[in-house]
Every structure is written in C-alpha cells, then in structure tokens.
Amino acid sequence: MKELNYDAAIIGGGVTGCAIARELSRYQLNICVIEREEDVCSGTSKSNSAIVHAGYDAEPGSLKARFNTEGNRMMGDLSEALDFSFDRNGSLVLCFSEDDRPSLNALYEKGLKNGVPELSILTGDEVRAMEPSVSETVVAALYAPTGGIVCPFGLTIALAENACDNGTDFLFETEIETINKTDSGYDLISSDKIIHATYVVNAAGVYSDQIHNMVSESKLHIIPRKGDYCLLDKEAGNLVSHTIFQLPGKMGKGVLVTPTVHGNLLTGPTAINVTDKEETSTTAQELADIMEKAAWGVNNIPFRQVITSFSGLRAHEEGDDFVVGEVKDADGFFDAAGMESPGLSSAPAVGVYLAEQIALKANAKKKENFIETRKGIINPQKLSLEERGELIKKDPRYGTIICRCEGISEGEIADAVTRTLGAVSVDGVKRRVRAGMGRCQSGFCIPKTMEILARETGRNMEDICKNRSGSNLLTGKRQGGE
Amino acid sequence: MTEHDIVIIGGGPAGLAAAAAAKKAGTEDILILEREGHLGGILNQCIHNGFGLHTFKEELTGPEYASRYIDMIEKEQIPYKLNTMVLSISSDRVLTVINREEGLIQIKAGAVILAMGCRERPRGALNIPGYRPAGIYSAGTAQRLMNLDGYEVGKEVVILGSGDIGLIMARRMTLEGAKVKVVAELMPYSGGLKRNIVQCLDDYGIPLKLSHTVVEIHGKERVTGVTLAAVDEKRRPVPGTEEYYSCDTLLLSVGLIPENELSKSAGVDLDQITGGPVVNDCLETSISGVFACGNVLHVHDLVDYVSEEAALAGRSAAAYAGSQKEEPSSSNIRLRAVNGVRYTVPQFVNRESEAEQWKIRFRVSDVYRDRYISIYYGDERVYHKKKKVLAPGEMEQVAIKKESLEKYPDLAEIVICTEED
C-alpha cells in the first residue's frame, strides 16, 4: 500500500471538488484531489444542462439560493481568469396559462429575495419579439438577463488545471472505500493507497452520502435523479438565443431548450429517481418525453438533427438543499454534498466558502506566488487568417485537421494530451477540445485521436480507453497485422 | 492567392475520375485537394473485391480500383495536395485551405468540383437508448481500424443495419476470427446489394433479422450485449419480442450522409432527399461554376457509377472553365420523382445542353416486384419498362434522349415514377 500525506484531501474531481481545490490552493497547504475515474469532470459535472442559473429558483434563505446567486456573480470574472467559455445569454421561464401566473409571480418574488438583479416579467408578445420560435401558447415569461451558459468541461478542467499549477496533486482511478478517524485527521483508504489527511472535503457527487456516512452518525441520503438530454447539430443552434425554461413542476425544472456555448442546441432533462448510482443509460421513453415537452415552448425543433443523447445523475439530497460545511460530529471533515442543480452555477462560490473555512481552521496563510490565471488550449478557429497562419508556421501540427466536423487540429489534440493534467482517454480529449463531438460523432477522427493519445502518452493503441479503465476501444492486434 | 482553372475537393474515386476527365477535355490547370495522406479515399480501406466490373470489365479490390485512377493522375501529372483540408468555399469560388506546409492559404478556382464523399450516420442520430460504452463503431470506422491500421476491434459482434459496409464487415470480421452473431435490419428489406447478402452473410451462416432493431445497449465500460426486438410496420419495437445477444462490439451500418458542409458554406442548394446538391444535367449546382459528383451528390451503390458520373462533372467543369461564362445555365426542365421513386439526379435538365442524352439516376423507396418504371412528358407516357425487382439498396438509371423533347417545346416538368401496370 502506498502511503501519502496531505494537509487536505478533496474527494471528488467534479466541478465542486475542483473549485474547492483551486481556492484552497491559494493557501500554504499541501492538498490533493482524489478521483475514482481517469479524469476530472467524469460524473455529474459532465452530463448536465451546462447552465449558469440566475438564482430565482431556490428557496430564499437556502444554501442553494446563496451559492447560486454568488456563483453566478463570480462566473464572468472567473471565465476571463481561467479562459473557459461562458456566455451570459439570459434566460426565460415560459408561462403557458393565466392560471399559472401566480407561480410565475412567485418565482419573480423569490428571485428578488435571492438578490437576482434585473428580473422582469414579459408578455407573450414581448417574449416572441425576443425569441421568434417561442410558441403562441406562451402568455408571459420571467426574464433573467444574468442567466448564462457555460462549458461544464471547460469550467471544471480550467479549475483543475489551475489548482494543479498551484501545487495540488490529483490522484486518479482512486476510489475511497474506507475512512478511519485518526488522532491527526483521517485515513482515506483505497485498494492501493492510504492517504493521511488532516482535513477532508467530501465532494463525491452521487456518492457523497456514502463518504459522509463513513464518518458521521447524522446520515445523508442521496437519491440519484436521472436526466436524459438530446443534443442537436450546430445547424439547429440558432433556433433560440436565450435559455428557455418552462415553469418548474414537482419533479424539477421541466424541459429546457438552450443554445450551448459551442453553438449546438441542447434540450432536456427528464427527472427520474433511480437507485443505481451508475444508472446513466438513456431510455426511449425519456427521449420521447423530451421531444414532446420541448415542443410545448419552442416551435419547429428539428429533432431529425439530434447528434447524440446522453444522461446524467443529479445528486439529490433528501433535505432538498446543498449540504455544505464542517460535519458536526466529524472534526475537520467538510461536506459539499447534495450538489444537484444549481451545483454547476454554485461551484465557484462553494469553493471560496469551504476554502476559507478550512484555511481558518488550519490557520493557513495565503501563498505569495499563487497563479491567478490559466491559459486554455488555443482555439485556432477564433484567430484571424494571418494569426492562424503564423501559428501553423510555428507549429505545423495546427495545420493538420483531425476532427473534420468540429475543425480540430492535431496541435490542439496534442496540447490537450500533454498539458497540465492532460487527457489520458478519448473522452478526455473530447471534453478538452471537442474532437469527436460533432455530427459524425468521432467516426472519422477516432482512429487518429487514438494514435495521437498513444504516441503522446507512450502507450499501445490497444491500451487506449474511451474513458475509465476497462473501456478499451480495441480488443487486440489483427492477426498478421504489423 | 493562387489561381487554378479547376479545383477538385476530394481525391477519392469521384475526384480522381473528374480530374482525369477534365484533363482529357483539355483543361491543363487542375488541382486536387485531399485531406488524407493518400489519394484513393475510402476505396483504400475496401480491401474486398467486386469493384470495376462495369468500368474495367474485371473484378478489382478497392485499392486496385483506386490505383488505376491514381496511375492516370500521375501519368497526366495532375497536381494534388495531400493532408490538405478545405475549410470553406465562398460563393465566388475562393477556397480557404489548410495544411502543415503552407499554413492557411486561399485559392481562387475557375471551377470547383465537389467530391467530398459521405459519412456514416452515427449512433446518436438513431437515439438508441442505453449506456454509452466503448465498442460501438460505425462499420466504416471499424473497417479502417482493421484494414488500414491493423487492429482487432472486437471478438463478438452484432451489426445493426444491413448497408453494404455492414455486410462487408460481417464477412471481414468473420474471416479475422470474430463471431458475428446477427445482422439486424429495421426495415423489412436490406439496404445493401443482393450480392453482398449472399456472399457476406449467407455463405457464412450469419442470420439477417429483418424488421428488427437494437432497443438497448448494455455495458458500462465496454459493450457486454445488446437487446434486439422485432418492430411493427411503423418501425416501433414490439413488446415481448426482446432477445438478448451478448457481444463486445456493436457495428452500425445505418446509412450514409453526403458530406456537404463545404457546399453549404458556398451557399449551394441541397436536395432534402439526397442530402446532396441540386444539380442540372451538367452536374452543376445552384452556384455557377460549382459542380458535384460521387457520394457527396447522392450515395451510390457501385463505385463504377461514381466514376462515370464524376467524368461528366470533370468534362462540364472543363467546359465551364474554358468558356468564361458567369451566369448559371438556366435549368429549364425539372425532373419530378413520384410514386415510389425517391429522387432523381440530376434534378434538372437543360434542353440547350450539348449532350445527346442524359443518364438519370434514382432510387426507389420500397422493394417492388414486376413493376414498371415510367416517364411522363406532361400527360404523355414516353417510357414504360417492366423491372423484375426494384430495391432501395440498388441505384436505378434511365436515359432520356434530348431529341425526344423536341415535340414538347413548352415542357416544364418530366415525371419519373413506378407503376403497377
């Protein structure tokens, strides 16, 4: 068993864990992030609506309300400092009947109480003037200009890379099976490691109840709540410019229709409680459900242009709020549990809050040499013709296009693999540079992406995985093959 | 910015045949742009035989068929750039092109021939429910990994879709030692060639289940199995007919899509049915001086027909580049596909055209037996021919003689249809 010592160990490399790591790496502390998958952003953080909520949804006074509003406020500056895609495109909540107007008004009032700025209620005609595809049946809508869309992979990976640049260790394919309280903190035990940590943060997503319950008598219960999505071709990306919600019902926020920061159209999610924390299979019924519900609010969604469907799990805690802070009966053990929606929006604020709590308890000082910014992978498509030509002159790999659908070059893929916390799997490449995320869904580029991964990481092609270990893309060399 | 009389986008069978024909028609200044490291396109990974029966009257493998044309290109010293991708085309035929050596360059083309081929429909487009593990490949991707790169993509295989690449891969994987358990086809008929069903499935005892589809994919890391079910006449799964097949690989051969992103960037009008450009009898698109041929125009069954069609595009582009005309030729007679005929290519013919006759290619929308193909000029049936079998997997063609139009000076539309009698 390998033994490792840290001042603080964060369990979970999702957006919440990475945000906490990034903020905690401001302090003179020796910290690590423990992730059971091969990469960060591999659970709930990778499969969600990619929305930065304005903050009108949560109950006033709740942690969700507080962190959502704060996180939304932080997102613009953070996206500049860490160089990820974020667009404050504004959101609309559609109201379909005069009978529902009281709930629309109540949402507006909640928003005011939560400190959401610039809210207004629009008439149906005003909504259609902004969004011509919105249905004639819409009578009114809540408009929140501060709502936004973000690349959830971009955000999580940026936070992780910056934490890593500031000294945070990342321990991948490490699943914590047991936690023992010790005199100096906790022993976190996986199949091949013992990690001694003075402070522990539980940011384990749908598993945050299991991790919490290892150290506390006051039990949590996370119900994985599955949501399916359909992602449409970029040709459909201009159908709407705002994020379009329907007035929330009992099971969540209903079905939304939104552009993504990359120019696709996304619609979903459903909301089905499941028992298996790995149950991310889509179902025909849910996909049909999305198509039906999405059409209530937005006309002419071209579902023929679906390029993929996917499913994610919300970590819904029975108490219906985030569980954030030190656990009462576990000194030095901090929860960031129940991080369902608006968890993505809230992560930056939760990160700051928990990092301050831990630093205070550890009496840690801030580093003087903290690196505040991080440069993302160059996107040649955003350069001028001259700049792009210069780039190719400097590094000819930017002149070879690997993913034709998204126009991704070998240079970008190689950067994704070799940079800080580089991708080790095909999905890792896809989340960093979008190779394979276009309309052919990697049909043409996957052999080449695998080759670059194998070459840059010094592995055999047969060892290249789609994501976690065991997801090998090839089953061997061809007999008689070279 | 450099200039060329004809720029051909794509160095596969269509691009090569177009280049050879354009050269033969007298154009000297031709440039082929190919995004891969070799000429030949997808033929390079089609190592089975069956190519060239019409063109060369002998049976060749894909690479052999390609090499016949590559030899012509080399002999004629037609220039080409490899590893070179066109990023966009403007409506005045300026191409933005990228490669390692030259970086980002712009090329002005006297005429452009679109020959980018097609791509496979991915799983996502089918919305097959279930997990998203490794081991799900479109058939062509698996073909490339096996035949060009030398890897084994799976040991136990289920194939969804009976398109030709799927059928070919059923045999190919069997020969490599994999167990191909079943080929499931959503439709009540196969989308592939009859000869491929016989030679690739029947000869190896691989069952073909028509009117069946995959209703669930199992496995979280690598595929562990799929569930098939029968579908009713509306293609909905029939409850109670589910059957589980354990496998580590699911190959998809569920259709090909002409790859027209570049055509769209130039503003070329596309046909909703073919997914390719709308063209006249010269294979000229809605943009003057932009021609299209091969699978980017419509998906073909045989490469021989691609070559033939591409040669016409090459000759037309040569005539265009030589004539300096700037107005698109008026396309005055529309071809309308009805009653069992899904589409036609070309979609228009021009009575001022120099050709003596036009070859009209089309596909039918269902399997028909003892049915007629008919052509109408207005109310008058001018062609009526019985076919023993018509199937969507096989491309059909009829010829229309230009002189046959002389008696119909006001004709605006030609109707092509199937008829029972």
PDB file of C-alpha atoms in Angstrom, chain A residues 295-436:
ATOM      1  CA  ALA A 295     -42.129  21.366 -28.319  1.00  0.00           C
ATOM      2  CA  TRP A 296     -44.611  22.915 -25.860  1.00  0.00           C
ATOM      3  CA  GLY A 297     -42.495  26.027 -25.565  1.00  0.00           C
ATOM      4  CA  VAL A 298     -40.453  26.215 -28.761  1.00  0.00           C
ATOM      5  CA  ASN A 299     -41.727  25.657 -32.288  1.00  0.00           C
ATOM      6  CA  ASN A 300     -40.012  23.647 -35.009  1.00  0.00           C
ATOM      7  CA  ILE A 301     -37.224  21.989 -33.052  1.00  0.00           C
ATOM      8  CA  PRO A 302     -35.521  19.871 -35.729  1.00  0.00           C
ATOM      9  CA  PHE A 303     -35.265  16.592 -33.823  1.00  0.00           C
ATOM     10  CA  ARG A 304     -34.046  14.928 -37.004  1.00  0.00           C
ATOM     11  CA  GLN A 305     -30.784  16.711 -36.261  1.00  0.00           C
ATOM     12  CA  VAL A 306     -30.119  15.053 -32.906  1.00  0.00           C
ATOM     13  CA  ILE A 307     -26.441  14.101 -32.977  1.00  0.00           C
ATOM     14  CA  THR A 308     -26.350  12.377 -29.610  1.00  0.00           C
ATOM     15  CA  SER A 309     -28.352  11.763 -26.492  1.00  0.00           C
ATOM     16  CA  PHE A 310     -26.926  11.344 -23.021  1.00  0.00           C
ATOM     17  CA  SER A 311     -27.917  11.044 -19.431  1.00  0.00           C
ATOM     18  CA  GLY A 312     -26.625  12.345 -16.115  1.00  0.00           C
ATOM     19  CA  LEU A 313     -27.443  11.934 -12.431  1.00  0.00           C
ATOM     20  CA  ARG A 314     -28.329  14.744 -10.075  1.00  0.00           C
ATOM     21  CA  ALA A 315     -27.108  14.181  -6.515  1.00  0.00           C
ATOM     22  CA  HIS A 316     -30.434  14.967  -4.872  1.00  0.00           C
ATOM     23  CA  GLU A 317     -30.269  15.013  -1.070  1.00  0.00           C
ATOM     24  CA  GLU A 318     -33.435  14.214   0.857  1.00  0.00           C
ATOM     25  CA  GLY A 319     -33.249  17.543   2.682  1.00  0.00           C
ATOM     26  CA  ASP A 320     -33.606  19.234  -0.721  1.00  0.00           C
ATOM     27  CA  ASP A 321     -30.677  21.605  -0.170  1.00  0.00           C
ATOM     28  CA  PHE A 322     -26.913  21.568  -0.556  1.00  0.00           C
ATOM     29  CA  VAL A 323     -25.066  20.225   2.480  1.00  0.00           C
ATOM     30  CA  VAL A 324     -22.029  22.485   2.769  1.00  0.00           C
ATOM     31  CA  GLY A 325     -19.746  22.918   5.782  1.00  0.00           C
ATOM     32  CA  GLU A 326     -17.956  21.057   8.567  1.00  0.00           C
ATOM     33  CA  VAL A 327     -19.727  17.901   9.720  1.00  0.00           C
ATOM     34  CA  LYS A 328     -20.914  18.349  13.334  1.00  0.00           C
ATOM     35  CA  ASP A 329     -19.655  15.016  14.640  1.00  0.00           C
ATOM     36  CA  ALA A 330     -16.534  14.796  12.431  1.00  0.00           C
ATOM     37  CA  ASP A 331     -13.949  17.413  13.260  1.00  0.00           C
ATOM     38  CA  GLY A 332     -12.043  18.640  10.188  1.00  0.00           C
ATOM     39  CA  PHE A 333     -14.349  16.792   7.768  1.00  0.00           C
ATOM     40  CA  PHE A 334     -16.240  19.090   5.411  1.00  0.00           C
ATOM     41  CA  ASP A 335     -19.176  18.248   3.177  1.00  0.00           C
ATOM     42  CA  ALA A 336     -20.030  19.624  -0.233  1.00  0.00           C
ATOM     43  CA  ALA A 337     -22.857  17.150  -0.697  1.00  0.00           C
ATOM     44  CA  GLY A 338     -26.212  17.115  -2.420  1.00  0.00           C
ATOM     45  CA  MET A 339     -24.762  19.278  -5.166  1.00  0.00           C
ATOM     46  CA  GLU A 340     -27.586  18.939  -7.649  1.00  0.00           C
ATOM     47  CA  SER A 341     -28.763  21.848  -9.769  1.00  0.00           C
ATOM     48  CA  PRO A 342     -27.731  24.673  -9.350  1.00  0.00           C
ATOM     49  CA  GLY A 343     -24.483  22.937  -8.395  1.00  0.00           C
ATOM     50  CA  LEU A 344     -22.577  23.930 -11.522  1.00  0.00           C
ATOM     51  CA  SER A 345     -23.561  27.582 -11.072  1.00  0.00           C
ATOM     52  CA  SER A 346     -22.756  27.448  -7.362  1.00  0.00           C
ATOM     53  CA  ALA A 347     -19.403  25.630  -7.508  1.00  0.00           C
ATOM     54  CA  PRO A 348     -17.156  28.720  -7.630  1.00  0.00           C
ATOM     55  CA  ALA A 349     -18.900  30.206  -4.573  1.00  0.00           C
ATOM     56  CA  VAL A 350     -18.887  26.906  -2.663  1.00  0.00           C
ATOM     57  CA  GLY A 351     -15.173  26.654  -3.454  1.00  0.00           C
ATOM     58  CA  VAL A 352     -14.412  30.050  -1.934  1.00  0.00           C
ATOM     59  CA  TYR A 353     -16.587  29.389   1.110  1.00  0.00           C
ATOM     60  CA  LEU A 354     -15.142  25.980   2.005  1.00  0.00           C
ATOM     61  CA  ALA A 355     -11.549  27.014   1.269  1.00  0.00           C
ATOM     62  CA  GLU A 356     -11.936  29.900   3.717  1.00  0.00           C
ATOM     63  CA  GLN A 357     -13.446  27.626   6.364  1.00  0.00           C
ATOM     64  CA  ILE A 358     -10.601  25.131   6.061  1.00  0.00           C
ATOM     65  CA  ALA A 359      -7.883  27.776   5.936  1.00  0.00           C
ATOM     66  CA  LEU A 360      -9.330  29.383   9.054  1.00  0.00           C
ATOM     67  CA  LYS A 361      -9.383  26.081  10.891  1.00  0.00           C
ATOM     68  CA  ALA A 362      -5.864  25.196   9.718  1.00  0.00           C
ATOM     69  CA  ASN A 363      -4.680  28.699  10.413  1.00  0.00           C
ATOM     70  CA  ALA A 364      -3.154  28.645   6.918  1.00  0.00           C
ATOM     71  CA  LYS A 365      -1.604  31.701   5.297  1.00  0.00           C
ATOM     72  CA  LYS A 366      -2.087  32.659   1.662  1.00  0.00           C
ATOM     73  CA  LYS A 367       0.681  31.882  -0.808  1.00  0.00           C
ATOM     74  CA  GLU A 368       2.515  34.838  -2.217  1.00  0.00           C
ATOM     75  CA  ASN A 369       3.103  33.179  -5.560  1.00  0.00           C
ATOM     76  CA  PHE A 370      -0.439  31.994  -6.294  1.00  0.00           C
ATOM     77  CA  ILE A 371      -1.045  31.806 -10.031  1.00  0.00           C
ATOM     78  CA  GLU A 372      -4.366  33.528 -10.597  1.00  0.00           C
ATOM     79  CA  THR A 373      -4.819  32.811 -14.285  1.00  0.00           C
ATOM     80  CA  ARG A 374      -4.678  29.854 -16.646  1.00  0.00           C
ATOM     81  CA  LYS A 375      -4.453  29.819 -20.417  1.00  0.00           C
ATOM     82  CA  GLY A 376      -6.785  27.412 -22.179  1.00  0.00           C
ATOM     83  CA  ILE A 377      -5.997  25.380 -25.263  1.00  0.00           C
ATOM     84  CA  ILE A 378      -5.677  27.671 -28.284  1.00  0.00           C
ATOM     85  CA  ASN A 379      -8.780  27.669 -30.450  1.00  0.00           C
ATOM     86  CA  PRO A 380      -7.400  28.410 -33.933  1.00  0.00           C
ATOM     87  CA  GLN A 381     -10.917  28.981 -35.247  1.00  0.00           C
ATOM     88  CA  LYS A 382     -11.080  32.146 -33.160  1.00  0.00           C
ATOM     89  CA  LEU A 383      -7.890  33.537 -34.722  1.00  0.00           C
ATOM     90  CA  SER A 384      -7.676  35.698 -37.830  1.00  0.00           C
ATOM     91  CA  LEU A 385      -6.394  34.089 -41.024  1.00  0.00           C
ATOM     92  CA  GLU A 386      -2.984  35.739 -40.510  1.00  0.00           C
ATOM     93  CA  GLU A 387      -2.714  34.688 -36.861  1.00  0.00           C
ATOM     94  CA  ARG A 388      -3.717  31.178 -37.718  1.00  0.00           C
ATOM     95  CA  GLY A 389      -1.140  31.062 -40.500  1.00  0.00           C
ATOM     96  CA  GLU A 390       1.530  32.249 -38.062  1.00  0.00           C
ATOM     97  CA  LEU A 391       0.515  29.563 -35.582  1.00  0.00           C
ATOM     98  CA  ILE A 392       0.870  26.837 -38.223  1.00  0.00           C
ATOM     99  CA  LYS A 393       4.276  28.210 -39.204  1.00  0.00           C
ATOM    100  CA  LYS A 394       5.384  27.941 -35.574  1.00  0.00           C
ATOM    101  CA  ASP A 395       3.811  24.524 -35.048  1.00  0.00           C
ATOM    102  CA  PRO A 396       2.754  22.715 -38.231  1.00  0.00           C
ATOM    103  CA  ARG A 397       0.539  20.354 -36.231  1.00  0.00           C
ATOM    104  CA  TYR A 398      -2.060  23.150 -36.182  1.00  0.00           C
ATOM    105  CA  GLY A 399      -2.240  22.719 -39.949  1.00  0.00           C
ATOM    106  CA  THR A 400      -3.455  19.118 -39.820  1.00  0.00           C
ATOM    107  CA  ILE A 401      -7.172  18.814 -39.206  1.00  0.00           C
ATOM    108  CA  ILE A 402      -8.046  15.644 -37.306  1.00  0.00           C
ATOM    109  CA  CYS A 403     -11.715  16.167 -36.432  1.00  0.00           C
ATOM    110  CA  ARG A 404     -13.285  17.446 -39.619  1.00  0.00           C
ATOM    111  CA  CYS A 405     -16.739  18.115 -38.171  1.00  0.00           C
ATOM    112  CA  GLU A 406     -15.507  20.446 -35.439  1.00  0.00           C
ATOM    113  CA  GLY A 407     -12.364  21.512 -37.327  1.00  0.00           C
ATOM    114  CA  ILE A 408      -9.952  20.403 -34.584  1.00  0.00           C
ATOM    115  CA  SER A 409      -6.255  20.194 -35.436  1.00  0.00           C
ATOM    116  CA  GLU A 410      -3.565  17.813 -34.320  1.00  0.00           C
ATOM    117  CA  GLY A 411      -1.939  20.705 -32.433  1.00  0.00           C
ATOM    118  CA  GLU A 412      -4.997  21.169 -30.231  1.00  0.00           C
ATOM    119  CA  ILE A 413      -5.303  17.456 -29.513  1.00  0.00           C
ATOM    120  CA  ALA A 414      -1.613  17.122 -28.704  1.00  0.00           C
ATOM    121  CA  ASP A 415      -1.886  20.120 -26.354  1.00  0.00           C
ATOM    122  CA  ALA A 416      -4.912  18.521 -24.657  1.00  0.00           C
ATOM    123  CA  VAL A 417      -2.882  15.375 -24.028  1.00  0.00           C
ATOM    124  CA  THR A 418       0.447  16.905 -22.969  1.00  0.00           C
ATOM    125  CA  ARG A 419      -0.596  19.937 -20.907  1.00  0.00           C
ATOM    126  CA  THR A 420      -1.101  20.093 -17.134  1.00  0.00           C
ATOM    127  CA  LEU A 421      -3.482  17.270 -16.149  1.00  0.00           C
ATOM    128  CA  GLY A 422      -3.630  16.216 -19.785  1.00  0.00           C
ATOM    129  CA  ALA A 423      -6.240  13.873 -21.223  1.00  0.00           C
ATOM    130  CA  VAL A 424      -5.476  10.159 -20.983  1.00  0.00           C
ATOM    131  CA  SER A 425      -8.651   8.889 -22.671  1.00  0.00           C
ATOM    132  CA  VAL A 426     -10.555   9.603 -25.858  1.00  0.00           C
ATOM    133  CA  ASP A 427     -13.390  11.151 -23.839  1.00  0.00           C
ATOM    134  CA  GLY A 428     -10.804  13.299 -22.062  1.00  0.00           C
ATOM    135  CA  VAL A 429      -9.638  14.646 -25.422  1.00  0.00           C
ATOM    136  CA  LYS A 430     -13.215  15.181 -26.486  1.00  0.00           C
ATOM    137  CA  ARG A 431     -14.043  17.240 -23.396  1.00  0.00           C
ATOM    138  CA  ARG A 432     -10.941  19.395 -23.769  1.00  0.00           C
ATOM    139  CA  VAL A 433     -11.024  20.182 -27.478  1.00  0.00           C
ATOM    140  CA  ARG A 434     -14.319  18.763 -28.839  1.00  0.00           C
ATOM    141  CA  ALA A 435     -12.646  16.291 -31.210  1.00  0.00           C
ATOM    142  CA  GLY A 436     -15.361  13.707 -31.873  1.00  0.00           C
TER     143      GLY A 436
END
